Tab-separated table of C-alpha atoms and ligand atoms in Angstrom:
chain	number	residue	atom	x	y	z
U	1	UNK	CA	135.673	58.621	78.824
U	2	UNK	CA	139.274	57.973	79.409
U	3	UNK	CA	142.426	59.464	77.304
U	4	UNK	CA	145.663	57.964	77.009
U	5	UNK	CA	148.438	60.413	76.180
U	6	UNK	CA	152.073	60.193	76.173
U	7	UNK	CA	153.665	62.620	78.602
U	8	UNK	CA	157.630	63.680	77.749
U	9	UNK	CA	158.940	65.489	80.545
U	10	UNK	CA	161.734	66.618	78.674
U	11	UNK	CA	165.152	68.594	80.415
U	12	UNK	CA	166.260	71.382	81.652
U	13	UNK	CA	163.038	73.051	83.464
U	14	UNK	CA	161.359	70.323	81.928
U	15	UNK	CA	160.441	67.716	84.133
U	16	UNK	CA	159.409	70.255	86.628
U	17	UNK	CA	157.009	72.348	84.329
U	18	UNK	CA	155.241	68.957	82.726
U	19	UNK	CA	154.973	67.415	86.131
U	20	UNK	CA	152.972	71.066	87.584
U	21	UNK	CA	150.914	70.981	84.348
U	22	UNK	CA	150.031	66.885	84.705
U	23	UNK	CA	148.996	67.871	88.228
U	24	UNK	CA	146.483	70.690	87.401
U	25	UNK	CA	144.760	68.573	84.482
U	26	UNK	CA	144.677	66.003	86.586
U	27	UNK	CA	142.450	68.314	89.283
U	28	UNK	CA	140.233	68.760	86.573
U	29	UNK	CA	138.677	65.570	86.987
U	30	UNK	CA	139.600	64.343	83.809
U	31	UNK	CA	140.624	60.836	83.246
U	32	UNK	CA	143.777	60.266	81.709
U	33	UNK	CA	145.905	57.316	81.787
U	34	UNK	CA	149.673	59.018	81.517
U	35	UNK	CA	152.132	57.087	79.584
U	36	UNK	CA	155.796	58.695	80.312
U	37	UNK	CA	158.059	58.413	77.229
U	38	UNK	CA	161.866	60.193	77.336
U	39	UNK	CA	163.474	62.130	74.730
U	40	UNK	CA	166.636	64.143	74.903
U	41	UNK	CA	169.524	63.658	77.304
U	42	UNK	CA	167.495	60.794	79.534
U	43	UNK	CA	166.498	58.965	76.393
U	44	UNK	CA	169.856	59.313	75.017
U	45	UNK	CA	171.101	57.736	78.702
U	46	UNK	CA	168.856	54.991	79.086
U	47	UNK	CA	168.182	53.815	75.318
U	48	UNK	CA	171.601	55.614	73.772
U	49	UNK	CA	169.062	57.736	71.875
U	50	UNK	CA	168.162	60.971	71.783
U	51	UNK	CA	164.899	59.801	69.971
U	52	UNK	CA	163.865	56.900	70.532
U	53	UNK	CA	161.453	55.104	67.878
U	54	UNK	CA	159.813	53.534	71.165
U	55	UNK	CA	158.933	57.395	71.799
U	56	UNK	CA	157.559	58.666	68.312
U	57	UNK	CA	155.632	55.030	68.739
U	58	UNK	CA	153.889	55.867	71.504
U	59	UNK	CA	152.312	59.334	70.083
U	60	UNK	CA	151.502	57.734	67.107
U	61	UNK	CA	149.655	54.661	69.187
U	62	UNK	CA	148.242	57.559	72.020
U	63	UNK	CA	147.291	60.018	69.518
U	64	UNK	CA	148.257	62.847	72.359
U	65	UNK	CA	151.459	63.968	73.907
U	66	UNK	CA	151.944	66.382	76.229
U	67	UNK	CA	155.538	67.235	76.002
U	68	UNK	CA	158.413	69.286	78.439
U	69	UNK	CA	160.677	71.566	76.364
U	70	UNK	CA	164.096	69.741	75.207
U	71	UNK	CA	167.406	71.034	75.134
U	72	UNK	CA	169.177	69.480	72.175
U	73	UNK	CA	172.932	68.477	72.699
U	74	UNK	CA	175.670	70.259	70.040
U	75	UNK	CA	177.037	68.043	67.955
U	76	UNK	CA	174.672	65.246	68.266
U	77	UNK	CA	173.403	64.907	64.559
U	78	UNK	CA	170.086	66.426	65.323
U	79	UNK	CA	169.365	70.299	64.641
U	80	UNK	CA	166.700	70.276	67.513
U	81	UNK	CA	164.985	67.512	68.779
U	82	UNK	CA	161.790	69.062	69.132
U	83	UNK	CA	162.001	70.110	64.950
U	84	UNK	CA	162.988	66.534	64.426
U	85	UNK	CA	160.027	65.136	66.635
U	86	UNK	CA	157.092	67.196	64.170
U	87	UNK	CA	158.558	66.138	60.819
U	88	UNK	CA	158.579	62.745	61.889
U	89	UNK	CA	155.004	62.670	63.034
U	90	UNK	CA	154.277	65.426	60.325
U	91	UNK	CA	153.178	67.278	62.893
U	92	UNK	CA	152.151	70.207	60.197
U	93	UNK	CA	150.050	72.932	62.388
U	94	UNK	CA	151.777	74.736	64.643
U	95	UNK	CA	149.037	76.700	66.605
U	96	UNK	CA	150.434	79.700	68.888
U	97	UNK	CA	147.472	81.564	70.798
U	98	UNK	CA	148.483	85.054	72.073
U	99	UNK	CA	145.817	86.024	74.739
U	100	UNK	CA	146.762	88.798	77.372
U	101	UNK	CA	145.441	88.128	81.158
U	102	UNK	CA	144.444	90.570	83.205
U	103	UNK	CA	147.792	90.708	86.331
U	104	UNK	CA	150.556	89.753	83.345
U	105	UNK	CA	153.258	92.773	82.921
U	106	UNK	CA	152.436	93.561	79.347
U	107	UNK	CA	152.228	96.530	77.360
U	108	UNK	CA	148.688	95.883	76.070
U	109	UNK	CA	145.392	94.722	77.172
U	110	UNK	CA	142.639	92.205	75.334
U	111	UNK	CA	145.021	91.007	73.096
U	112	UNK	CA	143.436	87.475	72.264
U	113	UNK	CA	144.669	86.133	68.397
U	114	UNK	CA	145.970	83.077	67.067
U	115	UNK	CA	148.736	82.292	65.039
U	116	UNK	CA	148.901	78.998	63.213
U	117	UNK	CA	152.426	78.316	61.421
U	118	UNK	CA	152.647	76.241	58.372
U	119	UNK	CA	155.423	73.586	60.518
U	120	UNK	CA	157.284	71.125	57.727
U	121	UNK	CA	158.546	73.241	54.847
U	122	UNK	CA	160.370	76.676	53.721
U	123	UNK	CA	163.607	78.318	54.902
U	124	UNK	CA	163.012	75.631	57.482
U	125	UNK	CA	162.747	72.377	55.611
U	126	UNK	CA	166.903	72.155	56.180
U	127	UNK	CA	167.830	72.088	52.540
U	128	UNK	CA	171.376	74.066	53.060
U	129	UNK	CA	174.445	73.985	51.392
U	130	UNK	CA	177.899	75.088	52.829
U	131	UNK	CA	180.238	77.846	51.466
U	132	UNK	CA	183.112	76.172	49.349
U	133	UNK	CA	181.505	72.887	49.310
U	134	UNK	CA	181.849	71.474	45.793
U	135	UNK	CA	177.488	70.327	45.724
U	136	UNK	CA	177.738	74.255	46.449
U	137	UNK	CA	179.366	75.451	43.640
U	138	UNK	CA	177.425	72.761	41.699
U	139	UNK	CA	174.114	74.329	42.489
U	140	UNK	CA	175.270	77.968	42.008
U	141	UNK	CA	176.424	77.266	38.449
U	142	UNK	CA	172.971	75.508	37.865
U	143	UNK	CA	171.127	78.723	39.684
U	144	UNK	CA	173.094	80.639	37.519
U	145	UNK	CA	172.375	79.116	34.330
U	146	UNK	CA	168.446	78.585	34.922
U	147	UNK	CA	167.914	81.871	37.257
U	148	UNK	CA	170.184	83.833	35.197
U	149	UNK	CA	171.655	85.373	38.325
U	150	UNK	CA	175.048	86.152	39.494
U	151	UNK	CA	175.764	84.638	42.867
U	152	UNK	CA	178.881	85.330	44.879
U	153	UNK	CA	181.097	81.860	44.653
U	154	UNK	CA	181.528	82.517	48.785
U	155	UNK	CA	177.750	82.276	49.176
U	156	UNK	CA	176.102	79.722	51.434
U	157	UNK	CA	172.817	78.367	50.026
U	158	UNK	CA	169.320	77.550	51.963
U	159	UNK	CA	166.561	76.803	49.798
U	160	UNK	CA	162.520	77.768	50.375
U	161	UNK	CA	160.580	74.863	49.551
U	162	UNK	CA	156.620	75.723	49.546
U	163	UNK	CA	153.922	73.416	48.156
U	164	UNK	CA	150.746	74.045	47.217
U	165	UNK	CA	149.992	70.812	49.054
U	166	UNK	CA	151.282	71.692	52.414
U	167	UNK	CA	150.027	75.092	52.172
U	168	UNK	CA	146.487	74.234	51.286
U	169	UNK	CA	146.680	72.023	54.623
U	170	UNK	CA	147.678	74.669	56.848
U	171	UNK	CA	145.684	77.297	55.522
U	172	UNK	CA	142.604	74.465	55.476
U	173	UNK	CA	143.381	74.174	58.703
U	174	UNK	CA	143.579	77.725	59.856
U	175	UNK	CA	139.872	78.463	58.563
U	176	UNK	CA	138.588	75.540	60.381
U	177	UNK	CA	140.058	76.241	63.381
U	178	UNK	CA	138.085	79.944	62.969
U	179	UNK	CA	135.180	78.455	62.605
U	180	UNK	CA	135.716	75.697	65.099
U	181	UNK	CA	136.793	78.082	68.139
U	182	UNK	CA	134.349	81.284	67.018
U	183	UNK	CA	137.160	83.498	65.676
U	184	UNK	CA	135.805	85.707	62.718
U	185	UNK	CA	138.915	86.716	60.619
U	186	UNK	CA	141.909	84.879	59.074
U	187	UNK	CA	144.654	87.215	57.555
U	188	UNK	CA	147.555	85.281	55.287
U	189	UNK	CA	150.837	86.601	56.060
U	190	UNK	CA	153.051	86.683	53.281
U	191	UNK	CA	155.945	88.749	51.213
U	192	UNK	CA	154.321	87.603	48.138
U	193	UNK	CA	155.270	90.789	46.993
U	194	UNK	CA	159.061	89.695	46.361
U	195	UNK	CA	158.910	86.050	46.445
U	196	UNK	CA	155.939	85.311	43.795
U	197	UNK	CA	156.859	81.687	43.407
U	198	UNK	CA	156.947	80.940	47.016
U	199	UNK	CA	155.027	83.282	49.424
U	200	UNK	CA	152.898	83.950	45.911
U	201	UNK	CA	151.682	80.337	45.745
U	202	UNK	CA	150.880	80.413	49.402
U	203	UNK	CA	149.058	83.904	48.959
U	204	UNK	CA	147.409	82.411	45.739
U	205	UNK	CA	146.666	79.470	47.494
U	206	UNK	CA	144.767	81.002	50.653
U	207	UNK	CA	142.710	83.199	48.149
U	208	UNK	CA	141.346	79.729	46.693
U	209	UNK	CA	140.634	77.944	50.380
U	210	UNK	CA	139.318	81.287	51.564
U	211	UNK	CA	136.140	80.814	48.760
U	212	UNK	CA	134.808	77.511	50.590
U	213	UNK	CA	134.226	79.763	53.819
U	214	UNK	CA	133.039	83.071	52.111
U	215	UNK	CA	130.263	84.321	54.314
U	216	UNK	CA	131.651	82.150	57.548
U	217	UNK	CA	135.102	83.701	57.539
U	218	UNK	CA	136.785	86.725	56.526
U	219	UNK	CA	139.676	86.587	54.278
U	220	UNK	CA	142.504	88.922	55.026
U	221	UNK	CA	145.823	89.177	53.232
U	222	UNK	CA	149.129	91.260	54.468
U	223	UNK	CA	152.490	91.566	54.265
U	224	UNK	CA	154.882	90.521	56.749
U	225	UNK	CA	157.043	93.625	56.969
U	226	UNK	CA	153.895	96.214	57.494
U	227	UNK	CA	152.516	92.687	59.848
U	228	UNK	CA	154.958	93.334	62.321
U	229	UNK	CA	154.381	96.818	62.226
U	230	UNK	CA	150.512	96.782	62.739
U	231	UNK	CA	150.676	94.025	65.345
U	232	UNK	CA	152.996	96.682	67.895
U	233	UNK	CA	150.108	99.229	66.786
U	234	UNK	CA	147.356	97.854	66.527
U	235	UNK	CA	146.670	93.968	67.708
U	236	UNK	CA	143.150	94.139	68.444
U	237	UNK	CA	142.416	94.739	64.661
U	238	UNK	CA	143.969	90.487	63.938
U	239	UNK	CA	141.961	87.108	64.840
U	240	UNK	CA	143.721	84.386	63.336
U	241	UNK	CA	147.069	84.366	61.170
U	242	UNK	CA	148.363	82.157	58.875
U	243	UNK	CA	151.821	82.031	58.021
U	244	UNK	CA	154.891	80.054	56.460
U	245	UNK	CA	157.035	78.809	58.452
U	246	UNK	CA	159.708	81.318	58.853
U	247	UNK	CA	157.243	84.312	59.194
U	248	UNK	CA	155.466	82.260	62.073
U	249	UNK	CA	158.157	81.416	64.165
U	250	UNK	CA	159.505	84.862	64.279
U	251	UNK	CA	155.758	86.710	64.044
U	252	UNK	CA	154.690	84.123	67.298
U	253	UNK	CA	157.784	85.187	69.308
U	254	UNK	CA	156.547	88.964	68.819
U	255	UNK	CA	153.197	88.287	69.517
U	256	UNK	CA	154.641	86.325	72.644
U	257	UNK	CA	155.965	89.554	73.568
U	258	UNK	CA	152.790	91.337	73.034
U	259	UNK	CA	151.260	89.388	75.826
U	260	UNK	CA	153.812	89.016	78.547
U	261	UNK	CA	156.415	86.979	77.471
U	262	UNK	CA	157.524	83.124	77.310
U	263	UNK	CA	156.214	82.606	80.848
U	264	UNK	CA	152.788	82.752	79.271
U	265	UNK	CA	153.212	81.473	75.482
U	266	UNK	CA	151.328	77.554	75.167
U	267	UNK	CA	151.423	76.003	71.649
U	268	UNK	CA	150.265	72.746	69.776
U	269	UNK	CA	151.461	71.258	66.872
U	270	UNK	CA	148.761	68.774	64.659
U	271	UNK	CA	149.009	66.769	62.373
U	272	UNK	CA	146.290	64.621	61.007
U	273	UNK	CA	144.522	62.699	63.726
U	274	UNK	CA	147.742	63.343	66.314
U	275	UNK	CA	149.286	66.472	68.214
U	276	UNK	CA	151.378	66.857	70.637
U	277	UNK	CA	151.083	70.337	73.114
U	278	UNK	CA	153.766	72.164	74.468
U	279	UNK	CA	155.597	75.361	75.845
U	280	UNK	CA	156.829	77.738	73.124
U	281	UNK	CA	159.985	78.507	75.715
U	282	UNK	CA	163.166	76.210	75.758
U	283	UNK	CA	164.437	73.927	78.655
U	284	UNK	CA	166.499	77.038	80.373
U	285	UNK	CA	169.083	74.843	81.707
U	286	UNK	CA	170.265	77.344	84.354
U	287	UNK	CA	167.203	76.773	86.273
U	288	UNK	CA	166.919	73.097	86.305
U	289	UNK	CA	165.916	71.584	89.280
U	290	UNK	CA	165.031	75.133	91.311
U	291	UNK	CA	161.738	74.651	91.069
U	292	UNK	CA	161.738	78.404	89.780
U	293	UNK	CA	160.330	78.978	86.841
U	294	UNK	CA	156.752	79.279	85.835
U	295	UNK	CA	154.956	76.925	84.882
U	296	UNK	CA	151.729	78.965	83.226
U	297	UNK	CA	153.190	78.028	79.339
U	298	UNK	CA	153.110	74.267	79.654
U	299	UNK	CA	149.556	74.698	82.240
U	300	UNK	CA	147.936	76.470	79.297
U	301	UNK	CA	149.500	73.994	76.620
U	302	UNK	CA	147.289	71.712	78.731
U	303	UNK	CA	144.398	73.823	78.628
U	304	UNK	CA	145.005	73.210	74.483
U	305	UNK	CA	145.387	69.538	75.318
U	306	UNK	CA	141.903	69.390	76.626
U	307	UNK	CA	140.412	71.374	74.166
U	308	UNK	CA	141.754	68.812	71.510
U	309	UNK	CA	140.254	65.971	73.598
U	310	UNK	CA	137.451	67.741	73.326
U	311	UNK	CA	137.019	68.319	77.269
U	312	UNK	CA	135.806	71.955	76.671
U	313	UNK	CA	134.152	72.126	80.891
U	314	UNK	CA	137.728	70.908	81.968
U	315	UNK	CA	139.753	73.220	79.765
U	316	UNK	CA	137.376	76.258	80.661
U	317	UNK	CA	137.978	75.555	84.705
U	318	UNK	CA	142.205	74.961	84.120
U	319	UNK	CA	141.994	78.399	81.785
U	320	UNK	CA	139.763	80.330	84.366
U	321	UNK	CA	141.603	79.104	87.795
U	322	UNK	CA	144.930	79.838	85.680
U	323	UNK	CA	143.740	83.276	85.251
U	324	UNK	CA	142.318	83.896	88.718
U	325	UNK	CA	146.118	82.862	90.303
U	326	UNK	CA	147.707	85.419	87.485
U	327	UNK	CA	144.856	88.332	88.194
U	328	UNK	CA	145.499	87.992	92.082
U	329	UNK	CA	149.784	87.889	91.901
U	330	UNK	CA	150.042	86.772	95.013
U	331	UNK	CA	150.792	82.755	94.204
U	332	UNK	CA	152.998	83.839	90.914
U	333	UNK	CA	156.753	82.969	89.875
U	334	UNK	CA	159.267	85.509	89.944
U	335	UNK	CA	158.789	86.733	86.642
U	336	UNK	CA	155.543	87.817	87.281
U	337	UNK	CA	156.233	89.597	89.913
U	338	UNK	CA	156.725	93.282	89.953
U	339	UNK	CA	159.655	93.136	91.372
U	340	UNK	CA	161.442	89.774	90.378
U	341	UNK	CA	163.777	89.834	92.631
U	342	UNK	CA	160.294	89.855	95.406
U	343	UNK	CA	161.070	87.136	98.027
U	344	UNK	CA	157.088	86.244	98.052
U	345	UNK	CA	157.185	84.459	94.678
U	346	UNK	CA	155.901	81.806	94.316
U	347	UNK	CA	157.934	78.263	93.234
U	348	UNK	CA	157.141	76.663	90.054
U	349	UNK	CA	154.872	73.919	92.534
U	350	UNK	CA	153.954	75.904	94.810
U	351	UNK	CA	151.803	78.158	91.650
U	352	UNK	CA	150.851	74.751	90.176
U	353	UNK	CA	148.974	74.201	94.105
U	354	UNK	CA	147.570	77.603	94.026
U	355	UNK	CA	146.269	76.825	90.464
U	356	UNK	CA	144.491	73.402	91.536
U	357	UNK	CA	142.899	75.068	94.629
U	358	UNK	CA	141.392	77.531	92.200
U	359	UNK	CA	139.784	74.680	90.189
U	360	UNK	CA	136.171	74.216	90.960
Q	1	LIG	P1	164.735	79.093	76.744
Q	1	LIG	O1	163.343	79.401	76.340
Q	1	LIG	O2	164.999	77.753	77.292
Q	1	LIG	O3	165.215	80.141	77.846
Q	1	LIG	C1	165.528	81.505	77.611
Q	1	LIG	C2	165.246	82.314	78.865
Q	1	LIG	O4	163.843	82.534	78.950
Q	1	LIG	C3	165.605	81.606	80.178
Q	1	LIG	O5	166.936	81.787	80.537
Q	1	LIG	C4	164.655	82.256	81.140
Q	1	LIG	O6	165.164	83.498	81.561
Q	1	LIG	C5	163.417	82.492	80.297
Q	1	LIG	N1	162.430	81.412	80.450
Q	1	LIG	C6	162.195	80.369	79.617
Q	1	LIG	N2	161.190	79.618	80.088
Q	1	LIG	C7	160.784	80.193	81.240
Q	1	LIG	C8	159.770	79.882	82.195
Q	1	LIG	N3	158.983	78.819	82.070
Q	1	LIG	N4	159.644	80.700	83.277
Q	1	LIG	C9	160.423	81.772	83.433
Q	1	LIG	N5	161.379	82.119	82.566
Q	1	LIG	C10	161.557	81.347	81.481
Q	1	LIG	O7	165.647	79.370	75.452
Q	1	LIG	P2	167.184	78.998	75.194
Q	1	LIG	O8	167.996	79.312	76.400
Q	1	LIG	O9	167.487	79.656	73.899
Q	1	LIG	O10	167.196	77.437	74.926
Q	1	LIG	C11	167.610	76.451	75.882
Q	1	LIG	C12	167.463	75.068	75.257
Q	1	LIG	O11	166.081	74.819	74.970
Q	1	LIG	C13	168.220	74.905	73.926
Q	1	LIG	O12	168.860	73.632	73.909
Q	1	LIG	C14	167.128	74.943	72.885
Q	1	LIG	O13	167.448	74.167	71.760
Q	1	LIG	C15	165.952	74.343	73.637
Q	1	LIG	N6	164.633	74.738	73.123
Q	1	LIG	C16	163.660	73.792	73.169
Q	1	LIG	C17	162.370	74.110	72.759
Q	1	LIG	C18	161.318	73.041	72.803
Q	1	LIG	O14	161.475	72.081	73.532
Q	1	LIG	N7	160.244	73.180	72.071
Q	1	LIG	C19	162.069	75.403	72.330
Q	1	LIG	C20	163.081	76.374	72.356
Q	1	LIG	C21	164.383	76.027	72.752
């Protein structure tokens, strides 16, 4: 069967990274019919947009995007294009794997867990009001009649939106991805502790979902603080974790770092009956065009891609020639090299090539 997605090649590094990743699905043998879309600074030239509703068209009409990282212009009206790209698709899951690969610089070995980030509401949702603004001091005076706190009349304000709604989605979706993909354990990650209306309703909420897979899955809950702290001691012990969005971001970049880095940190974000894959790393503008810069993220966001499509064969040989290139270091990019400065790395094309040889 053939799949249409919409490919984004995004800035900076990004052209260069979605074109090596396009190349090695491609050598799977998988059909797909690419349909390029731009967002970011070539949308923004072509179309005078940096979003064009031509672009969030085609996703919804393809189902599946494969997307470059974006850099997102100050002062342009837009926080991040990327953000602004998943809330209007609600694009809700935000699925990180952390897997360690045998030839990766990284302090631990068999690190293999999931993260999956509640994506549309919290500190995040962009509810924020300024310091002096009068709305400001209108909603102090209101928090300070109802909450019957002080608050400093200097204070800025960002408010935590959580739903029972969205997190009942997320954390639906967490324990079906367990049982989808063979995982055993799901741990909610929370400060329920401190914020009871908030991170409680989420915490209350995952004890609820987490009946309808009794026996299938194991429920685990934990606090974020004393998270962090057992994932530098003790990763092995978590499977999947399900998070807010605040606690996600920051807990995926750590667990990023647990495994080697951004070079090596893929990610999805889902919605209902759409996704679109890419890097967790940014467009690093100061290596655009050098053909530099590894390309293993945005390969691997692929390998997700295919797993989505449900080409398990195709995703297994990308994943397994991926980690044959990485175990050997000889065809790797600079930064996975133990010395980076080691004339014998490899470009970000010239990996891609070793990768597709690999693929069998
Ligand atoms: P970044 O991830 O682009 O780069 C930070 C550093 O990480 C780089 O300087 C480089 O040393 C390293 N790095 C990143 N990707 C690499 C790769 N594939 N191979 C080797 N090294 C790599 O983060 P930034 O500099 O904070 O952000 C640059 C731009 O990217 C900003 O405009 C930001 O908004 C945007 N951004 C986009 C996304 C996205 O598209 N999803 C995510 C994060 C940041």
């Amino acid at each position: 069967m053939s799949h249409k997605v919409t490919l984004i090649p995004g800035d900076g590094i990004g052209p260069e990274v979605a074109l090596a990743a396009k190349r090695c699905i491609d050598a799977t043998g998988v059909a797909i019919e690419w349909v390029e879309a731009l967002a970011g600074q070539d949308a923004l030239d072509k179309f005078g947009d940096l979003l064009p509703q031509s672009t969030l068209d085609s996703i919804k009409k393809n189902k599946t995007c494969l997307k470059g990282p974006i850099g997102t212009p100050i002062g342009t009206g837009f926080r991040s294009i990327n953000v602004a790209i998943r809330h209007a698709l609600d694009l809700y899951a935000c699925v990180r794997p952390a897997k360690t690969y045998a030839g990766v610089k990284s302090l631990y070995k068999d690190i293999d867990l999931v993260i999956v980030r509640e994506n549309s509401e919290d500190l995040y949702a962009g509810i924020e009001f300024e310091e002096g603004k009068p709305e400001t001091k209108e909603i102090i005076a209101l928090i300070e009649k109802f909450g019957k706190k002080k608050i400093r009349p200097d204070s800025g304000i960002s408010v935590k939106p959580i739903s029972k709604t969205a997190s009942e989605r997320i954390i639906r979706y967490a324990f079906q991805y367990a049982l989808l993909n063979n995982r055993k354990k799901v741990t909610a990650v929370t400060k329920a502790n401190i914020m009871k209306f908030t991170d409680g309703l989420f915490l209350k909420t995952a004890r609820e979902v987490a009946k309808d897979f009794e026996g299938k899955i194991i429920f685990e809950e934990a606090l974020v603080d004393n998270m962090a702290m057992q994932l530098v001691q003790k990763p092995r012990n978590f499977d999947v974790l399900v998070l807010p969005n605040l606690y996600g971001d920051i807990l995926s970049d750590l667990c990023a770092g647990l495994v080697g880095g951004l070079g090596i940190a893929p990610g999805a974000n889902i919605g209902e009956g759409m996704a679109v894959f890419e890097a967790v790393h940014g467009s690093a503008p100061k290596y655009k065009g050098m053909n530099k810069v590894n390309p293993t993220a945005m390969i691997l966001s692929g390998v997700l891609m295919l797993k989505y499509l449900k080409e398990n064969k195709a995703a297994e040989k990308l994943e397994s020639a991926v980690a044959k290139v990485i175990a050997e270091g000889k065809d790797v990019t600079y930064d996975f090299k133990p010395d980076p400065k080691d004339p014998s790395a490899a470009s970000t094309s010239g990996m891609a090539d070793a990768i597709i040889a690999k693929i069998k």
